[in-house]
Amino acid sequence: MELFLVRHATALPLPEGAGEEADDARPLTPKGVRRFRKVVRGLAALGVELDLILTSPKRRALETAELLAHLLQGEVRVSPHLAEPPGEELLAEIPQEGRVALVGHEPYLSALLARLLFGDLLGGSVRDILEGRFLLKKGGVAWLEGTPRPGGMALKALFPPKVFRL
Amino acid sequence: MRDARDWVAHLEAHLPLALSGEDPEGVHQVRVAGRRLRAYLELLGHRILRDDLRFLVRQAGRVRDLEVALGWALPQGVRGQLEAELKEAREALSGLLLSPWMGALLRSLRHLPPLDKGQARKRLKRLQERLEARFLELRAEPSLERLHAYRRALRRVRYAKEFLGLPARRERALQEVLGEVNDLRVLKDLLLAYLHRREDPEARSYLEGLEGALEAATRRALEGLGLGSIPRG
């Protein structure tokens, strides 16, 4: 299967001292929307089509998923597990076949990326270092191929959003 | 209520009643809120959350169908079977309503953007065109399936109009008439499923009476739409 890890596009900043409810409500900025549209166009030009989008329930992720839905042939579903550190529940939600996009947040997506690539083969200290080496920019996309289990996937491409603005 | 936030609050407010099963209104209102919010998403032109809401409405639909069916005077054997099925369906629905997914869905719905009135009116026009297409299909070849498809399209137009503060009296009145047909149709399907599993002369004779009532209700609904009757087949 093919898996696309997509970090939400640029959103309005969180007002100082605001809580989780305010964080959930942050929309994308007009610039974030414009730039992510280019990411979607770029992915379309690469022939990317999606069977399923799973998205975090935060508004900035939902709005990113909405833009990404131009590539969608199937369903979009909200997942609580994309707004928390990645665990078994999230892996269990990913189908074993098809082309699936997960729209979420950092540092959870890069932690998931490291886990899908290297699994539990590495020691804790190495894992911590690796998680910081695969940071996704806002609106960035990691394209993986394989089986969605720890250590079961290979990295096909890692796109910062500006690649698609060239 | 014209604001999506009111319907999200309505959905949340009826979850405890839907979970307790004390009053069929609980599950009914969860479905109503789910459908209205889907109409709101259509007016927004959003693809997201529609599949989640459809799933919620469908899962609650099984409980609702059984609760409505049990409101009729039923033969004893049928009643016992449907009560057992309702217990199972309620357990499944409770699991869903208490799941992390439900929490995430509510969290998502709380921050829907306001409607752009100009865009929303254009989308309403598309919903009205779809309703017109369903009507023409029904007129060309009346059937229960086509009547059901028309009813669904009608409901979407009604909810969309209400979000936009437009009068929807005709849609509401038609929905009432078509709702009676739907209740009888659902009961008939449940009865047929029951009779498929066991022989029950009392239920068989009840089905014959029900078919007559369904035919009469369908005739009234079609007349209300200015159409003829469904040919017997």
Coordinates of C-alpha atoms in Angstrom, one line a residue:
Chain A
M1 CA 0.0 0.0 0.0
E2 CA 1.0 3.6 -0.3
L3 CA 0.8 6.0 2.6
F4 CA 1.0 9.8 2.5
L5 CA 1.8 11.5 5.8
V6 CA 0.6 15.1 5.4
R7 CA 1.2 17.9 7.8
H8 CA -1.5 20.5 8.0
A9 CA -0.8 23.7 6.0
T10 CA 0.1 27.1 7.7
A11 CA -2.6 28.1 10.2
L12 CA -3.3 31.2 12.3
P13 CA -1.0 31.3 15.4
L14 CA -2.4 30.2 18.7
P15 CA -3.1 33.3 20.9
E16 CA -0.9 33.4 23.9
G17 CA -2.3 31.6 26.9
A18 CA -5.1 30.0 24.8
G19 CA -6.1 26.4 25.6
E20 CA -6.8 23.2 23.6
E21 CA -10.2 24.4 22.4
A22 CA -8.7 27.5 20.9
D23 CA -6.0 25.3 19.3
D24 CA -8.6 23.1 17.8
A25 CA -10.3 26.1 16.2
R26 CA -7.3 27.6 14.3
P27 CA -8.1 27.9 10.6
L28 CA -5.6 27.9 7.8
T29 CA -4.3 31.3 6.7
P30 CA -5.2 32.4 3.1
K31 CA -1.5 32.0 2.2
G32 CA -1.5 28.5 3.8
V33 CA -4.5 27.6 1.6
R34 CA -2.9 29.0 -1.6
R35 CA 0.4 27.2 -0.9
F36 CA -1.3 23.9 -0.1
R37 CA -3.4 24.1 -3.3
K38 CA 0.0 24.0 -5.1
V39 CA 1.0 20.9 -3.2
V40 CA -2.3 19.2 -4.2
R41 CA -1.7 20.2 -7.9
G42 CA 1.9 18.9 -7.6
L43 CA 0.7 15.6 -6.2
A44 CA -1.9 15.3 -8.9
A45 CA 0.8 16.0 -11.5
L46 CA 2.7 13.1 -10.0
G47 CA -0.4 10.9 -10.5
V48 CA -1.3 10.6 -6.9
E49 CA -4.8 9.5 -6.2
L50 CA -6.3 8.6 -2.8
D51 CA -8.7 5.9 -1.6
L52 CA -9.0 7.2 1.9
I53 CA -8.1 10.3 3.9
L54 CA -7.9 10.0 7.7
T55 CA -7.6 13.4 9.4
S56 CA -7.1 14.9 12.8
P57 CA -10.2 16.6 14.2
K58 CA -8.4 20.0 14.5
R59 CA -9.7 22.6 12.1
R60 CA -6.4 23.3 10.4
A61 CA -6.1 19.6 9.6
L62 CA -9.7 19.3 8.5
E63 CA -9.2 22.3 6.1
T64 CA -6.0 20.7 4.8
A65 CA -7.9 17.4 4.3
E66 CA -10.6 19.3 2.4
L67 CA -8.1 20.6 -0.1
L68 CA -6.5 17.2 -0.4
A69 CA -9.9 15.7 -1.1
H70 CA -9.4 16.8 -4.7
L71 CA -7.3 13.7 -5.1
L72 CA -9.8 11.4 -3.4
Q73 CA -11.8 8.6 -5.0
G74 CA -13.2 7.2 -1.7
E75 CA -13.9 8.3 1.9
V76 CA -12.6 10.9 4.4
R77 CA -12.8 10.0 8.0
V78 CA -11.9 11.8 11.2
S79 CA -9.5 10.0 13.6
P80 CA -8.9 11.0 17.2
H81 CA -5.5 9.2 17.0
L82 CA -4.0 11.8 14.6
A83 CA -4.2 14.4 17.3
E84 CA -2.1 12.5 19.8
P85 CA 1.2 10.6 19.9
P86 CA 1.0 7.7 17.4
G87 CA 0.2 4.3 18.9
E88 CA -1.3 1.0 18.0
E89 CA -4.8 2.4 17.6
L90 CA -3.7 4.6 14.8
L91 CA -1.8 1.8 13.0
A92 CA -5.0 -0.4 13.4
E93 CA -7.0 2.2 11.5
I94 CA -4.8 2.2 8.4
P95 CA -6.0 -0.3 5.8
Q96 CA -3.4 -2.8 4.6
E97 CA -4.1 -2.0 1.0
G98 CA -4.8 1.1 -1.2
R99 CA -3.6 4.7 -1.2
V100 CA -4.2 6.4 2.1
A101 CA -3.3 9.9 3.4
L102 CA -3.0 10.8 7.1
V103 CA -3.4 14.5 7.8
G104 CA -2.0 15.5 11.1
H105 CA 0.5 17.4 13.2
E106 CA 4.1 17.5 14.3
P107 CA 5.9 16.0 16.2
Y108 CA 3.4 13.0 15.9
L109 CA 3.8 12.5 12.1
S110 CA 7.6 12.4 12.2
A111 CA 7.5 10.0 15.1
L112 CA 5.1 7.8 13.1
L113 CA 7.4 8.1 10.0
A114 CA 10.4 6.9 12.0
R115 CA 8.4 4.1 13.5
L116 CA 7.0 2.9 10.1
L117 CA 10.6 3.0 8.6
F118 CA 12.6 1.6 11.4
G119 CA 10.1 -0.1 13.7
D120 CA 11.3 -1.2 17.1
L121 CA 14.7 -2.4 15.9
L122 CA 16.5 0.7 17.2
G123 CA 17.3 1.6 20.7
G124 CA 15.4 4.4 22.4
S125 CA 18.2 7.0 22.1
V126 CA 18.6 6.4 18.3
R127 CA 14.9 6.5 17.9
D128 CA 14.7 9.9 19.6
I129 CA 17.4 11.3 17.3
L130 CA 15.8 9.9 14.2
E131 CA 12.4 11.4 15.0
G132 CA 14.0 14.8 14.9
R133 CA 15.6 14.0 11.5
F134 CA 12.4 13.5 9.5
L135 CA 10.6 16.8 10.4
L136 CA 7.7 17.6 8.0
K137 CA 7.2 21.3 7.1
K138 CA 3.7 22.7 7.3
G139 CA 2.0 21.4 4.1
G140 CA 4.8 18.9 3.7
V141 CA 4.2 15.3 2.5
A142 CA 6.0 12.0 3.2
W143 CA 5.2 9.3 0.7
L144 CA 5.8 5.7 1.9
E145 CA 5.3 2.3 0.4
G146 CA 4.9 -1.1 2.0
T147 CA 2.9 -2.5 4.9
P148 CA 1.7 -0.1 7.6
R149 CA 3.4 -1.7 10.6
P150 CA 6.5 -0.8 12.5
G151 CA 9.5 -1.2 10.2
G152 CA 7.2 -2.3 7.3
M153 CA 7.5 0.8 5.0
A154 CA 10.0 2.4 2.7
L155 CA 10.3 6.1 2.1
K156 CA 9.5 6.9 -1.5
A157 CA 9.7 10.7 -1.2
L158 CA 9.8 13.5 1.3
F159 CA 8.4 16.7 -0.1
P160 CA 8.7 20.1 1.6
P161 CA 5.8 22.2 0.2
K162 CA 8.1 24.6 -1.6
V163 CA 9.1 21.9 -4.1
F164 CA 5.7 22.3 -5.6
R165 CA 6.0 26.1 -5.9
L166 CA 8.9 25.9 -8.3
Chain B
M1 CA -32.1 26.8 14.4
R2 CA -30.1 28.3 11.5
D3 CA -26.6 28.0 13.0
A4 CA -24.6 24.8 12.6
R5 CA -23.3 25.3 16.2
D6 CA -26.9 25.0 17.5
W7 CA -27.2 21.6 15.8
V8 CA -23.9 20.4 17.2
A9 CA -25.2 21.4 20.6
H10 CA -28.5 19.6 19.8
L11 CA -26.5 16.5 18.8
E12 CA -24.5 16.6 22.0
A13 CA -27.5 17.3 24.2
H14 CA -29.4 14.2 22.9
L15 CA -26.5 11.7 23.3
P16 CA -27.3 10.9 26.9
L17 CA -30.9 10.1 26.0
A18 CA -29.8 8.1 22.9
L19 CA -27.4 6.1 25.2
S20 CA -30.0 5.5 27.9
G21 CA -32.6 4.2 25.4
E22 CA -35.3 5.6 27.8
D23 CA -37.0 7.6 25.0
P24 CA -36.9 6.9 21.2
E25 CA -36.6 10.7 20.8
G26 CA -32.9 10.5 21.8
V27 CA -31.8 8.4 18.8
H28 CA -34.2 10.2 16.5
Q29 CA -32.8 13.6 17.4
V30 CA -29.2 12.3 17.0
R31 CA -30.1 11.3 13.4
V32 CA -31.9 14.6 12.7
A33 CA -28.9 16.6 13.9
G34 CA -26.5 14.4 11.9
R35 CA -28.6 14.9 8.7
R36 CA -28.9 18.6 9.2
L37 CA -25.2 19.0 9.7
R38 CA -24.6 17.0 6.5
A39 CA -26.8 19.5 4.7
Y40 CA -24.8 22.3 6.2
L41 CA -21.6 20.7 4.9
E42 CA -23.1 20.5 1.5
L43 CA -23.9 24.3 1.6
L44 CA -20.3 24.9 2.7
G45 CA -19.2 22.7 -0.3
H46 CA -17.1 20.6 2.2
R47 CA -16.3 17.0 1.5
I48 CA -14.9 16.4 4.9
L49 CA -17.1 15.0 7.8
R50 CA -19.9 14.0 5.5
D51 CA -18.8 10.3 5.5
D52 CA -18.5 10.4 9.3
L53 CA -22.0 11.9 9.7
R54 CA -23.5 9.4 7.2
F55 CA -21.9 6.6 9.2
L56 CA -23.4 8.0 12.5
V57 CA -26.9 8.4 10.9
R58 CA -26.8 4.9 9.4
Q59 CA -25.7 3.2 12.7
A60 CA -28.4 5.1 14.6
G61 CA -30.9 4.2 11.8
R62 CA -31.0 0.5 12.8
V63 CA -32.1 1.4 16.3
R64 CA -34.5 4.0 15.0
D65 CA -36.2 1.6 12.6
L66 CA -36.7 -1.0 15.3
E67 CA -38.0 1.6 17.8
V68 CA -40.5 2.9 15.2
A69 CA -41.6 -0.6 14.2
L70 CA -42.2 -1.5 17.9
G71 CA -44.6 1.4 18.1
W72 CA -47.1 -0.6 16.0
A73 CA -49.4 -3.2 17.3
L74 CA -47.4 -6.3 16.2
P75 CA -48.0 -10.1 16.4
Q76 CA -46.3 -11.5 19.6
G77 CA -43.7 -13.5 17.7
V78 CA -42.6 -10.5 15.7
R79 CA -42.5 -8.2 18.7
G80 CA -40.3 -10.6 20.6
Q81 CA -37.9 -10.9 17.7
L82 CA -37.7 -7.1 17.1
E83 CA -37.2 -6.4 20.8
A84 CA -34.2 -8.8 20.9
E85 CA -32.8 -7.1 17.7
L86 CA -33.3 -3.7 19.3
K87 CA -31.3 -4.7 22.4
E88 CA -28.4 -5.8 20.2
A89 CA -28.6 -2.7 18.0
R90 CA -28.7 -0.4 21.1
E91 CA -25.5 -2.1 22.4
A92 CA -23.7 -1.6 19.1
L93 CA -24.8 2.1 19.0
S94 CA -23.8 2.7 22.6
G95 CA -20.3 1.4 21.7
L96 CA -20.1 3.9 18.8
L97 CA -21.5 6.9 20.7
L98 CA -19.0 6.3 23.6
S99 CA -16.0 5.7 21.2
P100 CA -13.0 8.0 20.7
W101 CA -14.2 8.5 17.1
M102 CA -17.5 10.1 18.3
G103 CA -15.4 12.4 20.5
A104 CA -13.3 13.4 17.5
L105 CA -16.4 13.9 15.4
L106 CA -17.9 16.3 17.9
R107 CA -14.5 18.1 18.3
S108 CA -14.4 18.6 14.5
L109 CA -18.0 19.8 14.2
R110 CA -17.6 22.5 16.9
H111 CA -15.4 24.6 14.6
L112 CA -17.3 24.7 11.3
P113 CA -16.9 28.0 9.5
P114 CA -19.9 30.2 8.8
L115 CA -21.7 30.0 5.4
D116 CA -20.9 32.2 2.5
K117 CA -24.5 33.1 1.6
G118 CA -23.8 33.6 -2.1
Q119 CA -22.0 30.3 -2.5
A120 CA -24.5 28.5 -0.3
R121 CA -27.4 29.7 -2.5
K122 CA -25.7 28.3 -5.6
R123 CA -25.3 25.0 -3.8
L124 CA -28.9 25.1 -2.8
K125 CA -29.8 25.5 -6.5
R126 CA -27.9 22.3 -7.2
L127 CA -29.8 20.5 -4.5
Q128 CA -33.0 21.7 -6.0
E129 CA -32.0 20.5 -9.4
R130 CA -31.2 17.1 -8.0
L131 CA -34.6 17.1 -6.4
E132 CA -36.2 17.9 -9.7
A133 CA -34.3 15.1 -11.3
R134 CA -35.5 12.6 -8.7
F135 CA -39.1 13.9 -9.3
L136 CA -38.8 13.3 -13.0
E137 CA -37.5 9.8 -12.4
L138 CA -40.4 9.1 -10.1
R139 CA -42.9 10.5 -12.5
A140 CA -41.5 8.4 -15.4
E141 CA -41.6 5.2 -13.4
P142 CA -43.2 5.4 -9.9
S143 CA -41.7 2.9 -7.4
L144 CA -41.1 2.8 -3.7
E145 CA -37.3 3.0 -4.3
R146 CA -37.7 6.2 -6.4
L147 CA -40.2 7.6 -3.9
H148 CA -37.5 7.0 -1.2
A149 CA -34.8 8.7 -3.3
Y150 CA -37.1 11.7 -3.9
R151 CA -37.8 11.9 -0.1
R152 CA -34.1 12.0 0.7
A153 CA -33.5 14.7 -1.9
L154 CA -36.5 16.7 -0.5
R155 CA -35.1 16.5 3.0
R156 CA -31.8 17.9 1.9
V157 CA -33.5 20.8 0.2
R158 CA -35.6 21.5 3.2
Y159 CA -32.7 21.5 5.6
A160 CA -30.6 23.6 3.3
K161 CA -33.4 26.2 2.9
E162 CA -33.8 26.3 6.7
F163 CA -30.1 27.0 7.2
L164 CA -30.5 29.9 4.8
G165 CA -33.6 31.2 6.5
L166 CA -35.8 30.5 3.4
P167 CA -39.4 29.2 3.8
A168 CA -39.7 25.4 3.5
R169 CA -43.4 24.9 4.3
R170 CA -44.1 22.8 1.2
E171 CA -41.0 20.6 1.8
R172 CA -42.0 20.0 5.4
A173 CA -45.6 19.1 4.5
L174 CA -44.5 16.7 1.8
Q175 CA -41.9 15.1 4.1
E176 CA -44.7 14.3 6.6
V177 CA -46.7 12.5 4.0
L178 CA -43.7 10.6 2.7
G179 CA -42.6 9.8 6.2
E180 CA -45.6 7.6 6.7
V181 CA -44.8 5.6 3.6
N182 CA -41.2 5.1 4.9
D183 CA -42.3 3.9 8.3
L184 CA -44.5 1.3 6.7
R185 CA -41.8 0.3 4.2
V186 CA -39.3 -0.2 7.0
L187 CA -41.8 -2.3 8.9
K188 CA -42.5 -4.4 5.9
D189 CA -38.8 -5.1 5.4
L190 CA -38.4 -6.1 9.0
L191 CA -41.4 -8.4 8.8
L192 CA -40.1 -10.0 5.6
A193 CA -36.8 -10.6 7.2
Y194 CA -38.6 -12.2 10.2
L195 CA -40.7 -14.4 7.9
H196 CA -37.7 -15.4 6.0
R197 CA -36.3 -17.1 9.1
R198 CA -39.5 -18.7 10.5
E199 CA -43.0 -19.7 9.6
D200 CA -45.6 -17.6 11.5
P201 CA -49.2 -17.6 10.1
E202 CA -50.1 -14.7 12.3
A203 CA -47.2 -12.6 11.0
R204 CA -48.0 -13.7 7.4
S205 CA -51.6 -12.4 7.7
Y206 CA -50.3 -9.2 9.4
L207 CA -48.0 -8.7 6.4
E208 CA -51.0 -8.8 4.0
G209 CA -52.8 -6.1 6.0
L210 CA -49.6 -4.1 6.1
E211 CA -49.1 -4.3 2.3
G212 CA -52.6 -2.8 1.9
A213 CA -51.8 0.0 4.3
L214 CA -48.5 0.7 2.5
E215 CA -50.2 0.8 -0.9
A216 CA -52.8 3.3 0.4
A217 CA -50.1 5.5 2.0
T218 CA -48.1 5.4 -1.2
R219 CA -51.1 6.4 -3.2
R220 CA -51.8 9.3 -0.9
A221 CA -48.1 10.4 -1.2
L222 CA -48.1 10.2 -5.0
E223 CA -51.4 12.1 -5.2
G224 CA -49.8 14.7 -2.9
L225 CA -47.0 15.0 -5.5
G226 CA -49.6 15.2 -8.3
L227 CA -48.6 11.7 -9.6
G228 CA -50.5 8.5 -10.3
S229 CA -50.1 5.2 -8.5
I230 CA -47.4 2.6 -8.5
P231 CA -48.3 -0.3 -10.8
R232 CA -48.8 -3.6 -9.0
G233 CA -46.0 -6.0 -9.8

